[in-house]
Tab-separated table of C-alpha atoms and ligand atoms in Angstrom:
chain	number	residue	atom	x	y	z
A	165	MET	CA	0.000	0.000	0.000
A	166	LEU	CA	1.350	3.402	-1.038
A	167	ALA	CA	0.300	6.711	0.494
A	168	LEU	CA	1.144	10.297	-0.306
A	169	ALA	CA	2.291	12.143	2.824
A	170	SER	CA	1.207	15.684	3.752
A	171	LEU	CA	3.156	18.716	2.635
A	172	SER	CA	1.777	21.880	4.228
A	173	GLY	CA	0.561	24.427	1.720
A	174	ALA	CA	0.974	21.995	-1.199
A	175	ALA	CA	-0.951	18.787	-0.532
A	176	ASP	CA	-4.438	19.675	-1.784
A	177	ALA	CA	-7.095	17.912	-3.840
A	178	ASP	CA	-5.301	18.614	-7.143
A	179	TRP	CA	-2.098	17.106	-5.721
A	180	ALA	CA	-4.030	14.027	-4.623
A	181	ARG	CA	-5.672	13.602	-8.033
A	182	ALA	CA	-2.293	13.832	-9.734
A	183	GLY	CA	-0.997	11.014	-7.509
A	184	ALA	CA	-4.119	8.870	-7.749
A	185	PRO	CA	-2.814	6.632	-10.580
A	186	TYR	CA	-0.045	5.435	-8.260
A	187	ALA	CA	-1.218	5.706	-4.645
A	188	ASP	CA	-4.013	4.252	-2.515
A	189	LEU	CA	-4.256	7.071	0.036
A	190	ALA	CA	-3.455	10.787	-0.134
A	191	VAL	CA	-3.169	12.648	3.166
A	192	LEU	CA	-3.944	16.279	2.403
A	193	GLY	CA	-2.740	19.170	4.583
A	194	GLY	CA	-1.438	19.663	7.135
A	195	ILE	CA	-3.741	22.404	8.115
A	196	ALA	CA	-4.003	24.379	11.334
A	197	ILE	CA	-7.601	24.221	12.581
A	198	ASP	CA	-7.703	26.176	15.837
A	199	SER	CA	-6.758	29.756	16.664
A	200	ALA	CA	-3.452	28.972	18.402
A	201	SER	CA	-2.175	26.725	15.616
A	202	ARG	CA	-3.371	29.239	12.999
A	203	ASP	CA	-1.414	32.008	14.735
A	204	ALA	CA	1.629	29.718	14.640
A	205	ALA	CA	1.032	28.995	10.939
A	206	ARG	CA	0.918	32.765	10.234
A	207	GLU	CA	4.333	33.082	11.884
A	208	LEU	CA	5.611	30.263	9.666
A	209	VAL	CA	4.324	32.035	6.568
A	210	ALA	CA	6.026	35.233	7.752
A	211	ARG	CA	9.340	33.409	7.626
A	212	GLY	CA	8.705	31.990	4.178
A	213	ARG	CA	7.093	28.597	4.714
A	214	GLU	CA	4.017	27.504	2.787
A	215	GLU	CA	0.865	26.919	4.791
A	216	PHE	CA	-2.839	26.497	4.116
A	217	LEU	CA	-4.480	29.445	5.878
A	218	PRO	CA	-8.042	29.713	4.540
A	219	ASP	CA	-10.521	31.956	6.395
A	220	ASP	CA	-12.495	28.940	7.573
A	221	PRO	CA	-10.264	25.884	7.984
A	222	LEU	CA	-13.067	23.389	8.582
A	223	ALA	CA	-14.921	24.593	5.487
A	224	PHE	CA	-11.635	24.156	3.617
A	225	VAL	CA	-11.339	20.569	4.894
A	226	ASP	CA	-14.883	19.845	3.738
A	227	ALA	CA	-14.374	21.465	0.326
A	228	GLN	CA	-11.062	19.741	-0.350
A	229	LEU	CA	-12.470	16.327	0.536
A	230	ALA	CA	-15.599	17.025	-1.536
A	231	ALA	CA	-13.345	17.953	-4.468
A	232	LEU	CA	-11.932	14.427	-4.305
A	233	GLY	CA	-15.356	12.833	-4.549
A	234	GLY	CA	-15.234	10.086	-7.150
A	235	ALA	CA	-11.433	10.168	-7.395
A	236	PRO	CA	-9.832	6.716	-7.435
A	237	ILE	CA	-7.911	7.363	-4.215
A	238	ARG	CA	-8.792	7.369	-0.520
A	239	ALA	CA	-8.355	10.769	1.110
A	240	GLY	CA	-6.997	11.778	4.474
A	241	MET	CA	-6.528	15.152	6.160
A	242	ASN	CA	-3.569	15.984	8.404
A	243	VAL	CA	-4.606	18.500	11.061
A	244	ARG	CA	-2.857	20.515	13.727
A	245	SER	CA	-4.649	21.773	16.789
A	246	ALA	CA	-3.777	22.902	20.295
A	247	THR	CA	-7.276	21.991	21.479
A	248	VAL	CA	-9.479	18.938	21.115
A	249	ASP	CA	-12.813	20.382	19.951
A	250	PRO	CA	-11.681	21.270	16.399
A	251	ILE	CA	-10.237	17.757	16.098
A	252	ARG	CA	-13.684	16.339	16.830
A	253	GLU	CA	-15.275	18.636	14.240
A	254	ALA	CA	-12.686	17.855	11.569
A	255	ALA	CA	-13.091	14.141	12.283
A	256	ALA	CA	-16.852	14.348	11.749
A	257	ILE	CA	-16.235	16.019	8.380
A	258	CYS	CA	-13.723	13.309	7.464
A	259	ALA	CA	-16.198	10.628	8.487
A	260	ASP	CA	-18.805	12.152	6.145
A	261	HIS	CA	-16.323	11.789	3.272
A	262	ASP	CA	-15.031	8.351	4.339
A	263	ALA	CA	-11.676	10.094	4.758
A	264	VAL	CA	-8.935	9.453	7.297
A	265	LEU	CA	-8.451	12.094	9.990
A	266	GLU	CA	-4.708	12.312	10.660
A	267	ILE	CA	-3.580	13.962	13.886
A	268	ASN	CA	-0.291	15.761	13.388
A	269	ALA	CA	2.108	14.800	16.180
A	270	HIS	CA	5.006	15.271	13.782
A	271	CYS	CA	5.830	18.872	12.870
A	272	ARG	CA	8.793	20.257	14.783
A	273	GLN	CA	8.773	23.963	13.894
A	274	GLY	CA	9.233	26.029	17.050
A	275	GLU	CA	6.136	28.133	16.404
A	276	LEU	CA	3.892	25.047	16.352
A	277	CYS	CA	5.606	23.369	19.286
A	278	ALA	CA	5.268	26.550	21.372
A	279	VAL	CA	1.473	26.248	21.250
A	280	GLY	CA	1.469	22.514	21.981
A	281	CYS	CA	1.052	21.169	18.430
A	282	GLY	CA	3.114	18.798	16.343
A	283	GLU	CA	5.776	16.714	18.023
A	284	THR	CA	5.037	18.229	21.468
A	285	LEU	CA	2.000	15.933	21.447
A	286	LEU	CA	4.406	12.985	21.599
A	287	ARG	CA	5.570	14.239	24.993
A	288	ASP	CA	1.977	14.762	26.117
A	289	ARG	CA	0.689	11.281	25.483
A	290	ASP	CA	-2.518	11.705	27.489
A	291	ARG	CA	-3.577	14.736	25.442
A	292	LEU	CA	-2.706	12.906	22.234
A	293	ALA	CA	-4.828	9.958	23.354
A	294	THR	CA	-7.690	12.372	24.103
A	295	TYR	CA	-7.482	13.704	20.541
A	296	VAL	CA	-7.512	10.172	19.130
A	297	ALA	CA	-10.496	9.129	21.211
A	298	ALA	CA	-12.443	12.264	20.214
A	299	ALA	CA	-11.750	11.665	16.528
A	300	ALA	CA	-12.674	7.997	16.773
A	301	ASP	CA	-15.900	8.889	18.633
A	302	ALA	CA	-16.788	11.209	15.759
A	303	GLY	CA	-16.726	8.177	13.472
A	304	ALA	CA	-13.530	8.821	11.506
A	305	THR	CA	-10.787	6.390	10.625
A	306	VAL	CA	-7.961	7.867	12.701
A	307	SER	CA	-4.277	8.103	11.873
A	308	VAL	CA	-1.539	9.533	14.073
A	309	LYS	CA	1.470	10.992	12.270
A	310	MET	CA	4.494	10.711	14.536
A	311	ARG	CA	8.219	10.977	14.160
A	312	ALA	CA	11.176	9.044	15.536
A	313	GLU	CA	14.185	10.540	17.260
A	314	VAL	CA	12.302	12.867	19.601
A	315	ASP	CA	14.181	13.132	22.904
A	316	GLY	CA	12.421	11.400	25.768
A	317	VAL	CA	9.787	9.768	23.554
A	318	ASP	CA	9.486	5.997	23.177
A	319	PRO	CA	7.804	5.437	19.784
A	320	SER	CA	6.585	1.953	20.734
A	321	ALA	CA	4.885	3.223	23.890
A	322	THR	CA	3.327	6.080	21.925
A	323	ALA	CA	2.103	3.703	19.240
A	324	ARG	CA	0.561	1.388	21.843
A	325	ALA	CA	-1.142	4.286	23.633
A	326	VAL	CA	-2.696	5.768	20.501
A	327	ALA	CA	-3.807	2.370	19.219
A	328	ASP	CA	-5.432	1.687	22.601
A	329	ALA	CA	-7.173	5.070	22.336
A	330	GLY	CA	-8.664	4.080	18.983
A	331	ALA	CA	-6.129	4.956	16.274
A	332	ASP	CA	-6.465	2.739	13.202
A	333	VAL	CA	-3.282	3.908	11.471
A	334	ILE	CA	0.127	4.831	12.841
A	335	HIS	CA	2.047	6.867	10.282
A	336	VAL	CA	5.678	6.935	11.367
A	337	ASP	CA	8.411	9.171	10.028
A	338	ALA	CA	11.315	6.890	10.941
A	339	MET	CA	13.943	9.588	10.302
A	340	ASP	CA	17.249	7.664	10.255
A	341	SER	CA	15.960	4.914	12.570
A	342	GLU	CA	14.365	2.522	10.086
A	343	PRO	CA	14.531	-0.586	12.348
A	344	LEU	CA	12.152	1.029	14.832
A	345	ILE	CA	9.331	0.257	12.395
A	346	ALA	CA	9.581	-3.336	13.612
A	347	ASP	CA	9.173	-2.202	17.232
A	348	VAL	CA	6.166	-0.031	16.405
A	349	ALA	CA	4.531	-2.799	14.373
A	350	ALA	CA	5.030	-5.237	17.240
A	351	ALA	CA	3.804	-2.795	19.885
A	352	ALA	CA	0.543	-1.636	18.360
A	353	ASP	CA	-2.491	-3.326	16.907
A	354	ALA	CA	-2.832	-0.836	14.047
A	355	PHE	CA	-1.988	-0.365	10.390
A	356	VAL	CA	1.607	0.904	10.231
A	357	LEU	CA	2.535	3.317	7.476
A	358	ALA	CA	6.290	3.913	7.255
A	359	ASN	CA	7.737	7.169	5.988
A	360	ASN	CA	10.987	8.957	5.236
A	361	GLY	CA	13.176	8.534	2.215
A	362	VAL	CA	10.937	6.086	0.362
A	363	ARG	CA	12.041	6.548	-3.228
A	364	ASP	CA	12.508	3.137	-4.831
A	365	ARG	CA	12.280	-0.632	-4.380
A	366	ALA	CA	15.127	-0.864	-1.876
A	367	THR	CA	13.786	1.790	0.453
A	368	ALA	CA	10.163	0.577	0.210
A	369	TRP	CA	11.087	-3.062	0.781
A	370	GLU	CA	13.287	-2.170	3.729
A	371	TYR	CA	10.280	-0.743	5.581
A	372	LEU	CA	7.961	-3.541	4.458
A	373	ALA	CA	10.488	-6.100	5.670
A	374	TYR	CA	10.452	-4.427	9.078
A	375	GLY	CA	6.710	-5.087	9.209
A	376	ALA	CA	5.154	-1.912	7.806
A	377	ASP	CA	1.757	-2.479	6.183
A	378	GLY	CA	2.425	0.342	3.733
A	379	VAL	CA	4.836	3.147	2.896
A	380	SER	CA	4.369	6.828	2.137
A	381	VAL	CA	6.153	9.356	-0.031
A	382	GLY	CA	6.370	13.029	0.956
A	383	ARG	CA	8.761	15.378	-0.834
A	384	PRO	CA	8.741	13.660	-4.264
A	385	SER	CA	4.978	13.026	-4.139
A	386	ASP	CA	4.573	15.185	-7.249
A	387	ASP	CA	7.127	13.134	-9.212
A	388	PRO	CA	5.414	10.412	-11.295
A	389	THR	CA	8.712	8.610	-11.865
A	390	VAL	CA	9.252	8.089	-8.139
A	391	LEU	CA	5.596	7.229	-7.490
A	392	GLU	CA	5.463	4.672	-10.291
A	393	ARG	CA	8.682	3.049	-9.076
A	394	VAL	CA	7.491	2.819	-5.477
A	395	ALA	CA	3.995	1.671	-6.491
A	396	ARG	CA	5.506	-1.171	-8.521
A	397	ALA	CA	7.745	-2.141	-5.602
A	398	VAL	CA	4.765	-2.274	-3.240
A	399	THR	CA	2.746	-4.409	-5.662
A	400	ASP	CA	5.675	-6.770	-6.143
A	401	TRP	CA	6.064	-7.049	-2.361
A	402	ARG	CA	2.626	-8.657	-2.124
A	403	GLY	CA	3.912	-11.601	-4.095
A	404	HIS	CA	7.143	-11.665	-2.176
A	405	GLU	CA	7.727	-14.745	-0.043
A	406	HIS	CA	8.493	-12.717	3.094
A	407	ARG	CA	5.314	-10.665	3.061
A	408	ASP	CA	3.274	-10.377	6.253
A	409	ALA	CA	0.443	-12.827	5.747
A	410	ASP	CA	-1.668	-11.052	8.413
A	411	SER	CA	-2.011	-7.815	6.468
A	412	ASP	CA	-4.090	-7.341	3.351
A	413	GLY	CA	-2.390	-3.995	2.720
A	414	GLU	CA	-5.632	-2.010	2.981
A	415	VAL	CA	-6.092	0.952	5.307
A	416	PRO	CA	-8.879	-0.017	7.713
A	417	GLY	CA	-12.275	1.659	7.785
B	164	FMN	C1	7.679	21.314	2.985
B	164	FMN	C2	7.191	20.181	3.865
B	164	FMN	C3	5.979	20.322	4.520
B	164	FMN	C4	5.515	19.282	5.347
B	164	FMN	N1	4.314	19.429	5.973
B	164	FMN	C5	3.858	18.424	6.776
B	164	FMN	C6	2.618	18.559	7.464
B	164	FMN	O1	1.933	19.575	7.373
B	164	FMN	N2	2.202	17.525	8.226
B	164	FMN	C7	2.950	16.371	8.372
B	164	FMN	O2	2.544	15.464	9.080
B	164	FMN	N3	4.138	16.243	7.750
B	164	FMN	C8	4.597	17.227	6.960
B	164	FMN	N4	5.784	17.077	6.312
B	164	FMN	C9	6.543	15.825	6.462
B	164	FMN	C10	6.324	14.867	5.280
B	164	FMN	O3	4.959	14.441	5.208
B	164	FMN	C11	7.214	13.619	5.437
B	164	FMN	O4	6.910	12.997	6.666
B	164	FMN	C12	8.708	13.948	5.392
B	164	FMN	O5	8.999	14.875	4.363
B	164	FMN	C13	9.559	12.690	5.205
B	164	FMN	O6	9.135	11.939	4.077
B	164	FMN	P1	9.875	12.064	2.638
B	164	FMN	O7	11.322	11.705	2.871
B	164	FMN	O8	9.165	11.089	1.742
B	164	FMN	O9	9.715	13.491	2.199
B	164	FMN	C14	6.282	18.109	5.511
B	164	FMN	C15	7.507	18.002	4.841
B	164	FMN	C16	7.969	19.010	4.030
B	164	FMN	C17	9.294	18.840	3.318
């Protein structure tokens, strides 16, 4: 299973449609959905980063997912919030579109971390679990995007906690710690999507061999050559003798 991973300010419905011939899931966003995270996103824009900053972020989520109606790809939406209520609302919108609500516990920009978004959620496991439970209660398929190599954070314990709280998908940016995918897959009863540096057969198969159910591509997600190569590698993996017989390679929900 191949997914396209969020790129703030770039990953919209048009981006997802362009990747649809190759990928099974496109996670749009990330988008800031509460006032604190939106203030942080404005600061990021002021220093030159691209962000989605529509007047009404939840209406934007709804419109972007609606724009993918009928597209041959499952949609997801990566959201940032310092508070739980907007997560619940975004999850209800995702549920209406049969889309995956992805909680961003990944971004490391100082502006976002200062308001308690992104990777700070990994250090605040109870709040992260509250977000997951709220999104699951709203009826959405829930993914948590997390990253490895965050000081003081045990990725396996995080994965277990969010799966116990109701997460269906754990989307892990392994950074330079690829073997930890095996630990996360063993720790959590969830679909594991492995990310970082997936560009070809070798990098995709490395993650799949560690027990990932799928892989995702971020930066080159607009490059058909890379997507075609990775998509072929993932398809070939299914016939590979070492595949995980327990996984059908489909995102749940
Ligand atoms: C410009 C840029 C923006 C990104 N925005 C987000 C985001 O909003 N949410 C998120 O979870 N990850 C975000 N990421 C991380 C990517 O989804 C991905 O995890 C990372 O780039 C590693 O994968 P890759 O090596 O395939 O690019 C961003 C990455 C880049 C380069």
